[in-house]
C-alpha cells in the first residue's frame, strides 16, 4: 500500500513483559497426553509463560511493557497522545486500554483497544502510522498483549500446547519524511474462514421469559490447526511479496523476517517459500510459545535489546491469525 504521508514515523523505544511462571512441555505432559518430543518436533516450542494468581490480567503485562519502553528513553507518559492496545483477551469487554492509560499516568492520551487476534499488532502499527503520518498525533504507544491462558481448554492437547502469555510495547513518533522508518504495508481479511480459529460466544441460558433475549458466555479457543497452518504458509509469503513489490523492493533487500511466532515450522516454511535464508528469521517461539498480539513486539524488543538488529536494517513484519486476518509491514531500523 502506498503511503500518503506528510510526516515520517520513527521508532523511539520498545519494551516487553512476560509472567514469571514457566510451563515446560514436560509439565504439560502431566496434564494432557503429549510429549516434549511431539511438541518440539511439530512446533519448536519448549516452554511458555503463564499469568498465574488471582486478579492479574492483560493490564499488568501491558503496563509493565509500556513502562519499560518509556523508561528506556526517559519519556514522560504525559507526552503520549494515543495508546492503541492490540488484544483479544481484555479484562473488560468494553476495552482495557483506558485502564493502562490510567496506570501509566498518560493523562493526555486517548486510548482504545483493537481486536485482531494474532494480527493485532500489525493492524495497530498501521493504524498508528496513519495518525502519525497524517500529522494528527505526535507520539503513540502501541501495545500488543494477550493472556490466552485464560481462554484455553487445558484438556485439549491440540491447542493448549501452543499458547503463552506476554506483552510488547513500542513508542512511535512523527518525524520528518527523510527520517521515516515505516516504508509500507499490506493487509488482508477473509471472514469466510473465521471458524478455523475462533473464541466463540455461545448462548447457553434459557431465553428471558418476556424479552426472548438469550445470554451466554465465551467458550474456549477452537482451532483447525491444519487449515491455519496451510493458510499461513500459503498467504503470508504472498502478502510479503505484494508489499515489497508495491515498494519496488525485492526479497534480497530483507535483513530480518519478523513473523508472528505461531510455530517454528510455519516460520521456516514461509522463509523457504520466499527463498530467504532461515538465518534471517527472528525467533523466540521456543521460549514463549504463541503469545498472539504480543509475539511480534516481544521478539522486536528482544532483538533490539540483544543488539541483533543493526542501523538501516530492513525488517519485514507479518502477522496472521484469527479473522482470518493477515498482513505485512516493512520498516527500516534506525539506532
Ligand atoms: O496464531 C495462529 C495460531 N494457530 C497456529 O499457528 C496453528 C497452526 N497449526 C499447527 O501449528 C499444527 O497444525 C499443530 C501443531 C497444531 C498440529 O500439528 P499437525 O502436524 O497439524 O498435527 P495434526 O493435528 O495433524 O495431528 C497429528 C496427530 C493426531 O493423531 P492421529 O490422528 O494421527 O492419531 C493428533 O491427535 O497428532 C495428534 N496430536 C498430538 N499428539 C501428541 C495432536 N496434538 C497432539 C499433542 N501431543 N499435543
Coordinates of C-alpha atoms and ligand atoms in Angstrom, one line a residue:
X1 CA 0.0 0.0 0.0
X2 CA 1.4 3.4 -1.0
X3 CA 1.7 5.7 2.0
X4 CA 0.3 9.2 1.7
X5 CA 2.4 10.9 4.3
X6 CA 3.1 14.5 5.2
X7 CA 5.3 13.3 8.0
X8 CA 7.5 10.3 8.7
X9 CA 7.3 7.9 11.6
X10 CA 10.2 6.9 13.8
X11 CA 10.5 4.2 16.4
X12 CA 11.7 5.6 19.7
X13 CA 11.7 2.6 22.1
X14 CA 10.5 -0.9 22.7
X15 CA 9.6 -2.8 25.9
X16 CA 8.2 -6.2 26.8
X17 CA 7.0 -8.2 29.8
X18 CA 6.3 -11.9 30.4
X19 CA 4.9 -13.6 33.5
X20 CA 7.4 -15.3 35.8
X21 CA 5.7 -18.6 35.8
X22 CA 7.0 -21.1 33.2
X23 CA 5.3 -24.2 32.0
X24 CA 7.6 -26.7 30.2
X25 CA 6.5 -29.4 27.8
X26 CA 7.3 -32.0 30.4
X27 CA 4.9 -30.3 32.8
X28 CA 2.3 -30.2 30.1
X29 CA 2.6 -33.9 29.5
X30 CA 1.4 -34.4 33.1
X31 CA -1.9 -32.6 32.2
X32 CA -2.6 -33.9 28.7
X33 CA -1.4 -36.9 26.6
X34 CA 1.5 -35.3 24.8
X35 CA 5.3 -35.3 24.9
X36 CA 8.2 -32.9 24.8
X37 CA 9.4 -34.6 21.6
X38 CA 6.0 -34.2 19.8
X39 CA 5.6 -30.6 20.7
X40 CA 9.2 -29.6 19.8
X41 CA 9.1 -31.5 16.5
X42 CA 5.8 -30.1 15.4
X43 CA 6.1 -26.5 16.8
X44 CA 9.6 -25.7 18.1
X45 CA 8.0 -24.7 21.4
X46 CA 9.9 -25.8 24.6
X47 CA 8.1 -23.8 27.2
X48 CA 5.7 -20.9 27.6
X49 CA 5.0 -18.3 30.3
X50 CA 1.6 -18.2 32.1
X51 CA -0.1 -15.4 34.1
X52 CA -0.9 -17.1 37.4
X53 CA -2.5 -15.8 40.5
X54 CA -5.8 -14.1 41.0
X55 CA -6.9 -10.7 39.8
X56 CA -4.0 -10.5 37.3
X57 CA -4.8 -9.6 33.8
X58 CA -3.5 -8.3 30.4
X59 CA -3.4 -4.9 32.1
X60 CA -0.5 -6.0 34.3
X61 CA 1.7 -7.2 31.5
X62 CA 0.8 -4.3 29.1
X63 CA 1.5 -1.8 31.8
X64 CA 4.9 -3.3 32.6
X65 CA 5.9 -3.5 28.9
X66 CA 4.8 0.2 28.4
X67 CA 6.7 1.5 31.5
X68 CA 9.9 -0.3 30.4
X69 CA 9.7 1.3 26.9
X70 CA 9.1 4.7 28.4
X71 CA 11.9 4.4 30.9
X72 CA 14.4 3.4 28.2
X73 CA 14.1 6.9 26.7
X74 CA 13.2 8.7 29.9
X75 CA 10.0 9.9 28.3
X76 CA 7.2 11.3 30.4
X77 CA 3.9 9.4 29.9
X78 CA 2.3 12.9 29.5
X79 CA 3.9 13.1 26.1
X80 CA 1.8 10.2 24.8
X81 CA -1.1 11.4 22.6
X82 CA -2.6 8.0 21.8
X83 CA -2.5 4.4 23.2
X84 CA -3.6 1.5 21.0
X85 CA -3.8 -1.8 22.8
X86 CA -3.9 -4.8 20.5
X87 CA -5.5 -7.6 22.5
X88 CA -8.2 -10.3 22.2
X89 CA -8.1 -11.0 25.9
X90 CA -9.2 -7.8 27.6
X91 CA -10.2 -7.9 31.2
X92 CA -13.3 -5.9 30.3
X93 CA -15.3 -6.4 27.1
X94 CA -15.6 -2.6 26.8
X95 CA -11.8 -2.4 26.5
X96 CA -8.7 -2.4 28.6
X97 CA -6.6 0.4 27.0
X98 CA -8.1 3.1 29.2
X99 CA -7.0 1.3 32.4
X100 CA -3.5 1.2 31.0
X101 CA -3.7 4.9 30.3
X102 CA -4.6 5.5 34.0
X103 CA -1.9 3.0 35.3
X104 CA 1.0 4.6 33.4
X105 CA -0.4 8.1 34.1
X106 CA -0.7 9.1 30.4
X107 CA -3.4 11.5 31.3
X108 CA -3.3 13.3 28.0
X109 CA -3.6 10.2 25.8
X110 CA -6.7 8.9 24.0
X111 CA -6.8 5.1 24.4
X112 CA -8.6 2.3 22.7
X113 CA -8.4 -1.4 22.1
X114 CA -8.0 -3.0 18.7
X115 CA -9.1 -6.6 18.4
X116 CA -7.5 -8.7 15.6
X117 CA -6.0 -11.7 17.4
X118 CA -2.5 -12.5 16.2
X119 CA -2.6 -9.8 13.5
X120 CA -3.5 -7.2 16.2
X121 CA 0.0 -5.7 16.5
X122 CA 0.4 -5.3 12.7
X123 CA -3.0 -3.7 12.4
X124 CA -2.3 -1.4 15.4
X125 CA 1.1 -0.4 14.0
X126 CA -0.5 0.5 10.6
X127 CA -3.4 2.4 12.4
X128 CA -0.8 4.4 14.5
X129 CA 1.1 5.1 11.3
X130 CA -2.0 6.7 9.8
X131 CA -2.4 9.1 12.7
X132 CA 1.4 10.0 12.8
X133 CA 2.0 10.3 9.0
X134 CA -1.1 12.5 8.6
X135 CA 0.1 14.8 11.3
X136 CA -2.9 14.1 13.6
X137 CA -0.8 12.9 16.6
X138 CA 2.8 13.2 17.5
X139 CA 3.5 10.3 19.9
X140 CA 1.8 7.0 20.0
X141 CA 2.2 4.0 22.3
X142 CA 1.3 0.7 20.6
X143 CA 0.9 -2.4 22.8
X144 CA 0.4 -6.0 21.8
X145 CA -0.7 -8.0 24.8
X146 CA -2.6 -11.2 25.4
X147 CA -3.3 -13.8 28.1
X148 CA -4.7 -16.6 26.1
X149 CA -4.1 -19.0 29.0
X150 CA -7.4 -17.8 30.4
X151 CA -9.3 -18.9 27.3
X152 CA -7.6 -22.3 26.6
X153 CA -9.2 -25.6 27.3
X154 CA -6.4 -27.1 29.3
X155 CA -7.7 -30.6 28.5
X156 CA -7.4 -30.1 24.7
X157 CA -3.9 -31.1 23.7
X158 CA -4.3 -29.8 20.1
X159 CA -4.4 -26.2 21.4
X160 CA -3.1 -26.0 24.9
X161 CA 0.5 -26.8 23.9
X162 CA 0.7 -23.8 21.6
X163 CA -0.1 -20.7 23.6
X164 CA 1.5 -18.5 26.2
X165 CA 1.0 -15.0 27.8
X166 CA 3.0 -11.8 27.2
X167 CA 3.1 -8.2 26.2
X168 CA 5.2 -6.0 24.0
X169 CA 5.2 -2.2 23.6
X170 CA 6.6 0.3 21.1
X171 CA 6.7 4.1 21.2
X172 CA 6.3 5.8 17.8
X173 CA 6.7 9.4 17.0
X174 CA 6.2 11.6 13.9
X175 CA 9.3 13.0 12.3
X176 CA 10.5 14.5 9.0
X177 CA 9.9 12.4 5.9
X178 CA 13.6 11.9 5.4
X179 CA 13.9 10.0 8.7
X180 CA 10.8 7.9 8.1
X181 CA 11.1 4.2 9.2
X182 CA 7.7 3.0 8.1
X183 CA 8.1 2.1 4.5
X184 CA 4.7 0.4 3.6
X185 CA 2.1 -2.2 4.5
X186 CA -0.3 -4.7 3.0
X187 CA -3.4 -6.0 4.9
X188 CA -6.0 -8.8 4.2
X189 CA -9.1 -10.4 5.8
X190 CA -11.1 -13.5 4.8
X191 CA -14.1 -13.8 7.1
X192 CA -15.3 -16.9 5.3
X193 CA -12.7 -18.9 7.2
X194 CA -13.3 -17.4 10.6
X195 CA -14.4 -20.8 12.1
X196 CA -10.9 -22.2 11.6
X197 CA -9.7 -20.2 14.6
X198 CA -12.1 -18.6 17.0
X199 CA -13.1 -17.9 20.5
X200 CA -16.8 -18.0 20.1
X201 CA -19.6 -16.5 22.3
X202 CA -22.3 -19.1 22.9
X203 CA -25.9 -18.5 24.1
X204 CA -26.1 -21.0 26.9
X205 CA -29.0 -19.9 29.0
X206 CA -32.8 -20.1 28.5
X207 CA -34.2 -17.0 26.9
X208 CA -35.6 -14.3 29.1
X209 CA -39.3 -15.1 29.6
X210 CA -40.6 -11.8 28.3
X211 CA -37.9 -10.4 26.1
X212 CA -36.7 -13.6 24.3
X213 CA -33.2 -12.4 24.8
X214 CA -30.6 -15.2 25.0
X215 CA -27.5 -14.7 27.1
X216 CA -24.3 -16.7 27.3
X217 CA -20.6 -16.7 27.7
X218 CA -17.4 -17.1 25.7
X219 CA -16.1 -20.6 25.1
X220 CA -12.5 -21.8 24.7
X221 CA -10.3 -21.3 21.7
X222 CA -11.4 -23.6 18.8
X223 CA -8.9 -24.2 16.1
X224 CA -8.5 -26.3 12.9
X225 CA -4.7 -26.5 13.2
X226 CA -4.1 -28.0 9.8
X227 CA -6.1 -25.3 7.9
X228 CA -4.4 -22.5 9.9
X229 CA -1.1 -24.0 9.0
X230 CA -1.9 -24.2 5.3
X231 CA -3.4 -20.7 5.3
X232 CA -0.3 -19.1 7.0
X233 CA 2.2 -20.8 4.7
X234 CA 0.3 -20.0 1.5
X235 CA -0.9 -16.5 2.3
X236 CA 1.8 -14.8 4.3
X237 CA 4.5 -15.1 1.5
X238 CA 2.0 -13.6 -1.0
X239 CA 1.3 -10.6 1.4
X240 CA 5.1 -10.0 1.8
X241 CA 5.7 -10.2 -2.0
X242 CA 2.8 -7.8 -2.7
X243 CA 4.0 -5.4 -0.1
X244 CA 7.6 -5.4 -1.3
X245 CA 6.5 -5.1 -5.0
X246 CA 4.4 -2.0 -4.1
X247 CA 7.6 -0.5 -2.6
X248 CA 9.7 -1.5 -5.6
X249 CA 11.8 -3.7 -3.3
X250 CA 12.9 -7.3 -3.6
X251 CA 13.3 -10.2 -1.1
X252 CA 17.1 -9.8 -1.4
X253 CA 16.7 -6.5 0.5
X254 CA 15.2 -8.1 3.6
X255 CA 17.6 -8.2 6.5
X256 CA 15.2 -9.7 9.0
X257 CA 11.9 -11.6 8.8
X258 CA 9.8 -11.0 11.9
X259 CA 6.8 -13.2 11.7
X260 CA 4.0 -13.8 14.3
X261 CA 5.5 -16.5 16.5
X262 CA 2.9 -19.2 15.9
X263 CA 5.0 -22.3 15.2
X264 CA 8.7 -22.6 14.2
X265 CA 7.8 -24.9 11.3
X266 CA 5.5 -22.2 9.9
X267 CA 8.2 -19.5 10.1
X268 CA 10.7 -21.8 8.4
X269 CA 8.2 -22.8 5.6
X270 CA 7.4 -19.1 4.9
X271 CA 11.2 -18.2 4.7
X272 CA 11.7 -21.2 2.4
X273 CA 8.8 -20.1 0.1
X274 CA 10.5 -16.7 -0.1
X275 CA 13.9 -18.3 -0.8
X276 CA 15.2 -16.5 2.2
X277 CA 17.9 -17.9 4.5
X278 CA 16.4 -19.2 7.8
X279 CA 19.2 -17.2 9.5
X280 CA 17.2 -14.1 8.7
X281 CA 14.2 -15.2 10.8
X282 CA 13.9 -13.5 14.2
X283 CA 12.5 -16.2 16.5
X284 CA 11.8 -16.8 20.2
X285 CA 8.7 -19.1 20.0
X286 CA 10.7 -21.9 21.7
X287 CA 10.7 -19.9 25.0
X288 CA 7.3 -18.2 24.9
X289 CA 5.0 -20.2 22.6
X290 CA 2.4 -18.3 20.6
X291 CA 1.6 -15.1 22.6
X292 CA -0.9 -13.8 20.0
X293 CA -0.8 -10.0 19.6
X294 CA 2.3 -9.8 21.9
X295 CA 4.5 -12.1 19.8
X296 CA 5.8 -9.6 17.3
X297 CA 6.7 -6.7 19.7
X298 CA 8.2 -9.3 22.1
X299 CA 10.7 -10.5 19.5
X300 CA 11.3 -7.0 18.4
X301 CA 12.2 -5.8 21.9
X302 CA 14.5 -8.9 22.5
X303 CA 16.2 -8.4 19.2
X304 CA 16.7 -4.7 19.9
X305 CA 18.0 -5.4 23.4
X306 CA 20.4 -8.1 22.2
X307 CA 21.7 -5.7 19.5
X308 CA 20.8 -8.2 16.8
X309 CA 19.3 -5.6 14.5
X310 CA 21.6 -3.0 13.0
X311 CA 21.2 0.5 11.8
X312 CA 19.4 0.7 8.5
X313 CA 18.3 -3.0 8.5
X314 CA 15.1 -3.7 6.6
X315 CA 12.7 -5.7 8.7
X316 CA 9.7 -7.4 7.2
X317 CA 7.0 -8.0 9.8
X318 CA 3.9 -10.2 9.2
X319 CA 1.1 -11.1 11.4
X320 CA -1.6 -13.8 10.7
X321 CA -4.3 -15.5 12.6
X322 CA -8.0 -15.4 13.6
X323 CA -10.4 -13.5 11.5
X324 CA -8.8 -14.7 9.3
X325 CA -6.6 -11.7 9.1
X326 CA -3.1 -11.3 7.9
X327 CA -0.7 -8.5 6.8
X328 CA 2.7 -7.1 6.4
X329 CA 4.6 -4.1 7.5
X330 CA 8.0 -3.1 6.2
X331 CA 10.2 -0.9 8.4
X332 CA 13.8 0.4 8.3
X333 CA 15.5 0.2 11.7
X334 CA 17.4 3.2 13.0
X335 CA 19.6 3.1 16.1
Ligands
LIG1 O1 -1.7 -17.8 15.6 C1 -2.1 -18.8 14.8 C2 -2.4 -20.0 15.8 N1 -2.5 -21.3 15.2 C3 -1.5 -21.9 14.7 O2 -0.4 -21.5 14.5 C4 -1.8 -23.4 14.4 C5 -1.1 -23.9 13.1 N2 -1.1 -25.3 13.1 C6 -0.2 -26.0 13.7 O3 0.8 -25.5 14.2 C7 -0.3 -27.5 13.6 O4 -1.4 -27.9 12.8 C8 -0.3 -28.2 15.0 C9 1.0 -28.0 15.7 C10 -1.4 -27.5 15.8 C11 -0.6 -29.7 14.9 O5 0.3 -30.3 14.1 P1 -0.1 -31.3 12.9 O6 1.1 -31.8 12.3 O7 -1.0 -30.5 12.0 O8 -0.8 -32.4 13.7 P2 -2.3 -33.0 13.5 O9 -3.3 -32.0 14.0 O10 -2.5 -33.5 12.1 O11 -2.2 -34.3 14.4 C12 -1.4 -35.4 14.1 C13 -1.6 -36.4 15.2 C14 -3.0 -36.7 15.5 O12 -3.1 -38.1 15.9 P3 -3.6 -39.2 14.8 O13 -5.0 -38.8 14.4 O14 -2.6 -39.1 13.6 O15 -3.5 -40.5 15.5 C15 -3.3 -35.9 16.7 O16 -4.4 -36.5 17.5 O17 -1.0 -35.9 16.4 C16 -2.0 -35.9 17.5 N3 -1.9 -34.8 18.4 C17 -1.0 -34.8 19.4 N4 -0.2 -35.8 19.8 C18 0.6 -35.5 20.9 C19 -2.4 -33.6 18.3 N5 -2.0 -32.8 19.3 C20 -1.1 -33.6 20.0 C21 -0.2 -33.3 21.1 N6 0.6 -34.3 21.5 N7 -0.2 -32.1 21.7

